[in-house]
């Protein structure tokens, strides 16, 4: 199998020595190895590119991802490997502890080609352009170009956990797992059951 993954630290990224690293890899690779999968992994760009690689047949799957209808057209979502907490990030000095709403008319933004950005678009928020990296989103928050950022909590904490200027407010929790290409599954119809059984076994072994 070949996986093309988004550059999405701390879940999946590449270190300065060119090694693939991340908490998503730490979770998923033992699961793949437990069912004897021979696999290669390439990391780059974002979730939009990961889906494009899968659609074109250049990839058999990607992770970590949450479910959406566009991805469901081309791939099958696995059992949940971990939980992804979507949080609002706001300036502590500017906002109370209530979540931004469409009615609040906050100007909000998220990361390019992520489910958080897709959800904002569909929910009718007053949005500005998405960003490739969390750092640029937070800079726009600092300059008050935007009022709030919606991102995966781990993505924010990876860079800004100990910064006292920001506050996070939970929006919702999402299942985080793998998407496997429908084309691959036509050729390997038993694979999804094996993968999901291995995910469940991995969860039971840790509890």
Coordinates of N, CA, C and O in Angstrom, one line a residue, residues 6-148:
X6 N -1.2 14.3 4.7 CA -1.0 15.7 4.7 C 0.1 16.1 5.7 O 0.4 15.3 6.7
X7 N 0.8 17.2 5.5 CA 1.7 17.7 6.4 C 0.9 18.4 7.5 O 0.4 19.6 7.3
X8 N 0.6 17.7 8.6 CA -0.4 18.2 9.6 C 0.2 17.9 11.0 O -0.3 17.1 11.7
X9 N 1.2 18.7 11.4 CA 1.8 18.4 12.7 C 0.8 18.8 13.8 O 0.0 19.8 13.6
X10 N 0.8 18.1 14.9 CA 1.7 17.1 15.3 C 1.3 15.6 14.9 O 1.9 14.7 15.3
X11 N 0.3 15.5 14.0 CA -0.2 14.2 13.6 C 0.7 13.5 12.6 O 1.1 12.4 12.8
X12 N 1.0 14.2 11.5 CA 1.9 13.7 10.5 C 2.7 14.8 9.9 O 2.2 15.8 9.4
X13 N 4.0 14.6 10.0 CA 4.9 15.7 9.4 C 6.3 15.1 9.2 O 6.5 13.9 9.4
X14 N 7.2 15.9 8.7 CA 8.6 15.4 8.4 C 9.5 16.3 9.2 O 9.4 17.5 9.2
X15 N 10.5 15.6 9.9 CA 11.5 16.4 10.7 C 12.6 16.9 9.8 O 12.6 16.7 8.6
X16 N 13.5 17.7 10.4 CA 14.6 18.3 9.6 C 15.5 17.3 9.0 O 16.2 17.7 8.0
X17 N 15.6 16.1 9.5 CA 16.4 15.1 8.9 C 15.7 14.3 7.8 O 16.2 13.4 7.2
X18 N 14.4 14.7 7.5 CA 13.7 14.0 6.5 C 12.9 12.8 6.9 O 12.4 12.0 6.1
X19 N 12.8 12.6 8.2 CA 12.1 11.4 8.7 C 10.6 11.7 9.0 O 10.3 12.8 9.5
X20 N 9.7 10.8 8.6 CA 8.3 10.9 8.9 C 8.1 10.8 10.4 O 8.5 9.8 11.0
X21 N 7.4 11.8 11.0 CA 7.1 11.7 12.4 C 5.7 12.2 12.7 O 5.0 12.7 11.8
X22 N 5.2 11.9 13.9 CA 3.9 12.4 14.4 C 3.1 11.4 15.2 O 3.3 10.2 15.1
X23 N 2.2 12.0 16.0 CA 1.4 11.1 16.9 C 0.4 10.3 16.1 O 0.0 9.2 16.5
X24 N 0.1 10.7 14.9 CA -0.8 9.9 14.0 C 0.0 8.7 13.5 O -0.6 7.6 13.5
X25 N 1.2 8.9 13.1 CA 2.0 7.8 12.7 C 2.3 6.8 13.8 O 2.2 5.6 13.6
X26 N 2.5 7.3 15.0 CA 2.8 6.5 16.2 C 1.6 5.6 16.5 O 1.7 4.5 16.9
X27 N 0.4 6.1 16.2 CA -0.9 5.3 16.4 C -1.1 4.3 15.3 O -1.5 3.1 15.5
X28 N -0.9 4.7 14.0 CA -1.4 3.9 12.9 C -0.4 2.9 12.5 O -0.8 1.8 12.1
X29 N 0.9 3.2 12.4 CA 1.9 2.2 11.9 C 1.9 0.9 12.7 O 1.9 -0.2 12.0
X30 N 1.8 0.9 14.0 CA 1.7 -0.4 14.7 C 0.4 -1.2 14.3 O 0.5 -2.5 14.2
X31 N -0.7 -0.5 14.0 CA -1.9 -1.2 13.6 C -1.7 -1.8 12.2 O -2.0 -3.0 12.0
X32 N -1.1 -1.1 11.3 CA -0.8 -1.6 9.9 C 0.1 -2.8 10.0 O 0.0 -3.9 9.3
X33 N 1.2 -2.7 10.9 CA 2.1 -3.8 11.0 C 1.5 -5.0 11.6 O 1.9 -6.2 11.3
X34 N 0.5 -4.8 12.5 CA -0.1 -6.0 13.2 C -0.9 -6.8 12.2 O -1.2 -8.0 12.5
X35 N -1.3 -6.3 11.1 CA -2.0 -7.1 10.1 C -1.2 -7.4 8.9 O -1.7 -7.9 7.8
X36 N 0.1 -7.2 9.0 CA 1.1 -7.6 8.0 C 1.1 -6.8 6.7 O 1.3 -7.3 5.6
X37 N 0.7 -5.5 6.8 CA 0.6 -4.7 5.6 C 2.0 -4.2 5.2 O 2.8 -3.7 6.0
X38 N 2.4 -4.4 3.9 CA 3.6 -3.7 3.4 C 3.1 -2.4 2.8 O 2.2 -2.3 2.0
X39 N 3.8 -1.3 3.4 CA 3.3 0.0 3.0 C 4.5 1.0 2.8 O 5.6 0.8 3.4
X40 N 4.2 2.0 2.1 CA 5.1 3.2 2.0 C 4.3 4.4 2.4 O 3.0 4.5 2.2
X41 N 5.0 5.5 2.9 CA 4.3 6.7 3.3 C 5.1 7.9 2.7 O 6.3 7.9 2.8
X42 N 4.3 8.8 2.1 CA 4.9 10.1 1.7 C 4.0 11.2 2.4 O 2.8 11.1 2.4
X43 N 4.7 12.2 2.9 CA 4.0 13.3 3.6 C 4.3 14.6 2.8 O 5.4 14.9 2.5
X44 N 3.2 15.4 2.6 CA 3.4 16.7 2.0 C 2.0 17.4 1.8 O 1.0 16.8 1.8
X45 N 2.1 18.7 1.6 CA 0.9 19.5 1.3 C -0.1 19.4 2.4 O 0.1 19.5 3.6
X46 N -1.4 19.2 2.0 CA -2.5 19.3 2.9 C -3.6 18.2 2.6 O -3.3 17.3 1.8
X47 N -4.7 18.2 3.3 CA -5.7 17.2 3.2 C -6.3 17.2 1.7 O -6.7 16.1 1.2
X48 N -6.4 18.3 1.1 CA -6.9 18.4 -0.3 C -6.0 17.6 -1.2 O -6.5 16.9 -2.1
X49 N -4.7 17.8 -1.1 CA -3.7 17.0 -1.9 C -3.8 15.5 -1.6 O -3.7 14.7 -2.5
X50 N -4.0 15.2 -0.3 CA -4.1 13.8 0.1 C -5.3 13.1 -0.6 O -5.2 12.0 -1.1
X51 N -6.4 13.8 -0.7 CA -7.6 13.3 -1.3 C -7.3 13.2 -2.9 O -7.7 12.2 -3.5
X52 N -6.7 14.2 -3.4 CA -6.4 14.2 -4.9 C -5.5 13.1 -5.3 O -5.7 12.5 -6.3
X53 N -4.5 12.8 -4.4 CA -3.6 11.6 -4.7 C -4.4 10.3 -4.7 O -4.2 9.5 -5.5
X54 N -5.3 10.2 -3.7 CA -6.1 9.0 -3.7 C -7.1 8.9 -4.9 O -7.2 7.8 -5.5
X55 N -7.7 10.0 -5.2 CA -8.6 10.0 -6.4 C -7.9 9.6 -7.7 O -8.5 8.9 -8.5
X56 N -6.7 10.0 -7.8 CA -6.0 9.8 -9.0 C -5.4 8.3 -9.1 O -4.9 7.9 -10.1
X57 N -5.5 7.6 -8.0 CA -4.9 6.3 -7.9 C -3.4 6.2 -7.5 O -2.8 5.2 -7.5
X58 N -2.9 7.4 -7.2 CA -1.5 7.4 -6.8 C -1.3 7.1 -5.3 O -0.2 6.9 -4.9
X59 N -2.4 7.0 -4.6 CA -2.4 6.7 -3.2 C -3.5 5.7 -2.9 O -4.6 5.8 -3.5
X60 N -3.3 4.9 -1.9 CA -4.3 3.9 -1.4 C -5.1 4.4 -0.2 O -6.1 3.8 0.2
X61 N -4.6 5.5 0.4 CA -5.2 5.9 1.6 C -4.5 7.1 2.3 O -3.4 7.5 1.8
X62 N -5.1 7.7 3.3 CA -4.5 8.8 4.0 C -5.1 8.8 5.5 O -6.1 8.3 5.7
X63 N -4.3 9.4 6.3 CA -4.7 9.6 7.7 C -3.8 10.8 8.3 O -2.9 11.2 7.6
X64 N -4.2 11.4 9.4 CA -5.4 11.3 10.2 C -6.4 12.2 9.5 O -6.1 13.2 9.1
X65 N -7.7 11.7 9.6 CA -8.7 12.5 8.9 C -10.0 12.2 9.7 O -10.2 11.2 10.3
X66 N -10.9 13.2 9.6 CA -12.3 13.0 10.1 C -13.2 12.9 8.8 O -12.8 13.2 7.7
X67 N -14.4 12.4 9.1 CA -15.3 12.0 8.0 C -15.9 13.2 7.3 O -16.3 14.2 8.0
X68 N -16.0 13.2 6.0 CA -16.9 14.1 5.3 C -17.4 13.5 4.0 O -16.8 12.5 3.5
X69 N -18.4 14.1 3.4 CA -19.1 13.5 2.3 C -18.3 13.5 1.0 O -18.4 12.6 0.1
X70 N -17.4 14.5 0.8 CA -16.5 14.5 -0.4 C -15.5 13.3 -0.3 O -15.3 12.6 -1.3
X71 N -14.9 13.1 0.8 CA -14.0 12.0 1.0 C -14.7 10.6 0.8 O -14.2 9.7 0.3
X72 N -16.0 10.6 1.3 CA -16.7 9.3 1.2 C -17.0 8.9 -0.2 O -17.3 7.7 -0.4
X73 N -17.0 9.8 -1.1 CA -17.2 9.4 -2.5 C -16.1 8.5 -3.1 O -16.4 7.7 -4.0
X74 N -14.9 8.6 -2.6 CA -13.8 7.9 -3.1 C -13.1 6.9 -2.2 O -12.3 6.2 -2.6
X75 N -13.5 7.0 -0.9 CA -12.8 6.2 0.1 C -13.7 5.8 1.2 O -14.8 6.3 1.4
X76 N -13.3 4.8 2.0 CA -14.1 4.3 3.1 C -13.3 4.7 4.4 O -12.1 4.5 4.5
X77 N -14.1 5.2 5.4 CA -13.6 5.6 6.6 C -13.5 4.5 7.6 O -14.4 3.7 7.7
X78 N -12.4 4.4 8.3 CA -12.1 3.3 9.3 C -12.8 3.6 10.6 O -13.4 4.6 10.8
X79 N -12.7 2.6 11.5 CA -13.0 2.8 12.9 C -12.1 4.0 13.4 O -11.0 4.2 12.9
X80 N -12.6 4.6 14.4 CA -11.8 5.7 15.0 C -10.5 5.3 15.7 O -10.6 4.3 16.5
X81 N -9.4 5.9 15.3 CA -8.2 5.6 16.0 C -7.9 6.5 17.2 O -7.3 6.1 18.2
X82 N -8.4 7.8 17.1 CA -8.3 8.7 18.2 C -9.4 9.7 18.0 O -10.1 9.7 17.1
X83 N -9.5 10.6 19.0 CA -10.5 11.7 19.0 C -9.8 13.0 18.6 O -8.7 13.3 19.1
X84 N -10.4 13.7 17.7 CA -10.0 15.0 17.3 C -10.9 16.1 17.9 O -12.1 16.1 17.6
X85 N -10.4 16.9 18.8 CA -11.2 18.0 19.4 C -11.0 19.2 18.6 O -9.9 19.8 18.4
X86 N -12.2 19.7 18.1 CA -12.2 21.0 17.4 C -12.3 22.1 18.4 O -13.3 22.1 19.2
X87 N -11.4 23.1 18.4 CA -11.5 24.2 19.3 C -11.4 25.5 18.6 O -10.8 25.7 17.6
X88 N -12.1 26.5 19.2 CA -11.9 27.9 18.8 C -10.8 28.4 19.6 O -10.6 28.2 20.8
X89 N -9.9 29.2 18.9 CA -8.8 29.9 19.6 C -9.2 31.4 19.5 O -9.4 31.9 18.4
X90 N -9.2 32.0 20.6 CA -9.5 33.5 20.7 C -8.4 34.2 21.6 O -7.7 33.5 22.3
X91 N -8.3 35.5 21.4 CA -7.4 36.3 22.3 C -8.1 36.4 23.7 O -9.3 36.8 23.8
X92 N -7.4 36.0 24.7 CA -7.9 36.0 26.0 C -8.4 37.4 26.4 O -9.4 37.5 27.2
X93 N -7.7 38.4 26.0 CA -8.0 39.8 26.4 C -9.3 40.3 25.7 O -9.8 41.4 26.1
X94 N -9.7 39.7 24.6 CA -10.8 40.2 23.8 C -12.2 39.5 23.9 O -13.2 40.1 23.6
X95 N -12.2 38.3 24.4 CA -13.4 37.5 24.3 C -13.7 36.8 25.7 O -12.8 36.4 26.4
X96 N -15.0 36.6 25.9 CA -15.4 35.8 27.0 C -15.3 34.3 26.7 O -14.7 33.9 25.7
X97 N -15.9 33.4 27.4 CA -15.8 32.0 27.2 C -16.9 31.4 26.4 O -17.0 30.1 26.3
X98 N -17.7 32.2 25.7 CA -18.7 31.6 24.8 C -18.2 31.3 23.5 O -17.3 32.0 23.0
X99 N -18.7 30.3 22.8 CA -18.2 29.9 21.5 C -18.7 30.9 20.5 O -19.8 31.4 20.6
X100 N -17.9 31.2 19.5 CA -18.4 32.1 18.4 C -19.5 31.4 17.7 O -19.6 30.2 17.6
X101 N -20.5 32.3 17.3 CA -21.6 31.8 16.5 C -21.8 32.6 15.2 O -21.1 33.6 15.1
X102 N -22.6 32.1 14.4 CA -22.9 32.8 13.1 C -23.5 34.2 13.5 O -23.1 35.2 12.9
X103 N -24.3 34.2 14.5 CA -25.0 35.5 14.9 C -24.0 36.5 15.5 O -24.2 37.7 15.4
X104 N -22.9 36.0 16.1 CA -21.9 36.9 16.7 C -21.2 37.7 15.6 O -20.5 38.7 16.0
X105 N -21.2 37.3 14.4 CA -20.5 38.0 13.3 C -19.0 38.1 13.5 O -18.4 39.1 13.0
X106 N -18.5 37.2 14.2 CA -17.0 37.2 14.3 C -16.4 36.9 12.9 O -17.0 36.1 12.2
X107 N -15.3 37.4 12.6 CA -14.6 37.0 11.4 C -13.7 35.9 11.8 O -12.9 36.0 12.7
X108 N -13.8 34.7 11.1 CA -13.2 33.5 11.6 C -12.4 32.9 10.4 O -12.6 33.3 9.2
X109 N -11.5 32.0 10.7 CA -10.7 31.3 9.7 C -10.2 30.0 10.2 O -10.2 29.7 11.4
X110 N -9.7 29.1 9.3 CA -9.2 27.8 9.6 C -8.1 27.5 8.6 O -7.6 28.3 7.9
X111 N -7.7 26.2 8.7 CA -6.6 25.7 7.8 C -7.2 25.2 6.5 O -8.2 24.6 6.4
X112 N -6.4 25.4 5.4 CA -6.8 25.1 4.1 C -7.1 23.6 3.9 O -6.3 22.8 4.4
X113 N -8.2 23.3 3.3 CA -8.6 21.9 2.9 C -8.8 21.0 4.1 O -8.6 19.8 4.0
X114 N -9.1 21.6 5.3 CA -9.4 20.8 6.5 C -11.0 20.7 6.6 O -11.7 21.5 6.1
X115 N -11.4 19.7 7.5 CA -12.8 19.6 7.8 C -13.3 20.8 8.6 O -14.5 21.2 8.5
X116 N -12.4 21.4 9.4 CA -12.8 22.6 10.2 C -13.2 23.7 9.2 O -14.2 24.4 9.4
X117 N -12.4 23.9 8.2 CA -12.7 25.0 7.2 C -14.0 24.7 6.4 O -14.8 25.6 6.2
X118 N -14.1 23.4 6.1 CA -15.3 23.0 5.4 C -16.6 23.2 6.2 O -17.6 23.7 5.7
X119 N -16.5 22.9 7.5 CA -17.6 23.1 8.4 C -18.0 24.6 8.5 O -19.1 25.0 8.5
X120 N -17.0 25.5 8.6 CA -17.2 26.9 8.7 C -17.9 27.4 7.4 O -18.9 28.2 7.5
X121 N -17.5 26.9 6.3 CA -18.1 27.3 5.0 C -19.6 27.0 5.0 O -20.4 27.8 4.6
X122 N -19.9 25.8 5.4 CA -21.3 25.3 5.4 C -22.1 25.9 6.5 O -23.4 25.9 6.3
X123 N -21.5 26.3 7.5 CA -22.3 26.8 8.6 C -22.7 28.3 8.5 O -23.4 28.8 9.3
X124 N -22.1 29.0 7.5 CA -22.5 30.4 7.3 C -21.7 31.4 8.1 O -22.2 32.6 8.2
X125 N -20.5 31.0 8.6 CA -19.7 32.0 9.4 C -19.2 33.1 8.4 O -19.0 32.8 7.2
X126 N -18.9 34.2 9.0 CA -18.2 35.3 8.3 C -16.7 34.9 8.2 O -16.0 35.1 9.2
X127 N -16.3 34.5 7.1 CA -14.9 33.9 7.0 C -14.0 34.8 6.2 O -14.4 35.6 5.3
X128 N -12.7 34.6 6.5 CA -11.7 35.1 5.6 C -10.8 33.9 5.1 O -11.1 32.8 5.5
X129 N -9.9 34.2 4.3 CA -9.2 33.1 3.6 C -8.5 32.1 4.5 O -8.0 32.5 5.6
X130 N -8.6 30.8 4.2 CA -7.9 29.8 5.1 C -6.3 30.0 4.9 O -5.9 30.6 4.0
X131 N -5.6 29.4 5.8 CA -4.2 29.4 5.8 C -3.6 28.1 5.7 O -4.2 27.1 6.0
X132 N -2.3 28.0 5.2 CA -1.6 26.7 5.0 C -1.1 26.3 6.4 O -1.0 25.1 6.6
X133 N -0.7 27.2 7.3 CA -0.1 26.9 8.5 C -0.8 27.6 9.7 O -1.3 28.7 9.6
X134 N -0.8 26.9 10.8 CA -1.4 27.5 12.0 C -0.7 28.8 12.5 O -1.3 29.7 13.0
X135 N 0.6 28.9 12.2 CA 1.3 30.1 12.7 C 0.8 31.3 12.0 O 0.6 32.4 12.6
X136 N 0.5 31.2 10.7 CA -0.1 32.4 10.0 C -1.5 32.7 10.5 O -1.9 33.9 10.5
X137 N -2.3 31.7 10.8 CA -3.6 32.0 11.4 C -3.5 32.8 12.7 O -4.2 33.7 13.0
X138 N -2.6 32.3 13.6 CA -2.4 33.0 14.9 C -1.9 34.4 14.7 O -2.3 35.3 15.5
X139 N -1.0 34.6 13.7 CA -0.6 36.0 13.5 C -1.7 36.9 13.1 O -1.8 38.1 13.6
X140 N -2.7 36.4 12.4 CA -3.8 37.2 12.0 C -4.8 37.4 13.2 O -5.5 38.4 13.2
X141 N -4.8 36.5 14.1 CA -5.5 36.7 15.3 C -4.9 37.7 16.2 O -5.6 38.6 16.7
X142 N -3.5 37.7 16.2 CA -2.8 38.7 17.0 C -3.1 40.1 16.5 O -3.2 41.1 17.3
X143 N -3.1 40.3 15.2 CA -3.3 41.6 14.7 C -4.8 42.0 14.6 O -5.1 43.1 14.1
X144 N -5.7 41.1 15.0 CA -7.1 41.3 15.0 C -7.7 41.4 13.6 O -8.8 42.0 13.5
X145 N -7.0 40.9 12.7 CA -7.6 40.7 11.3 C -8.7 39.8 11.4 O -9.7 39.9 10.6
X146 N -8.6 38.8 12.3 CA -9.7 37.8 12.5 C -10.0 37.8 14.0 O -9.2 38.2 14.8
X147 N -11.2 37.3 14.4 CA -11.6 37.3 15.8 C -11.5 35.9 16.4 O -11.4 35.8 17.6
X148 N -11.4 34.9 15.6 CA -11.3 33.5 16.1 C -10.8 32.5 15.1 O -11.0 32.8 13.9

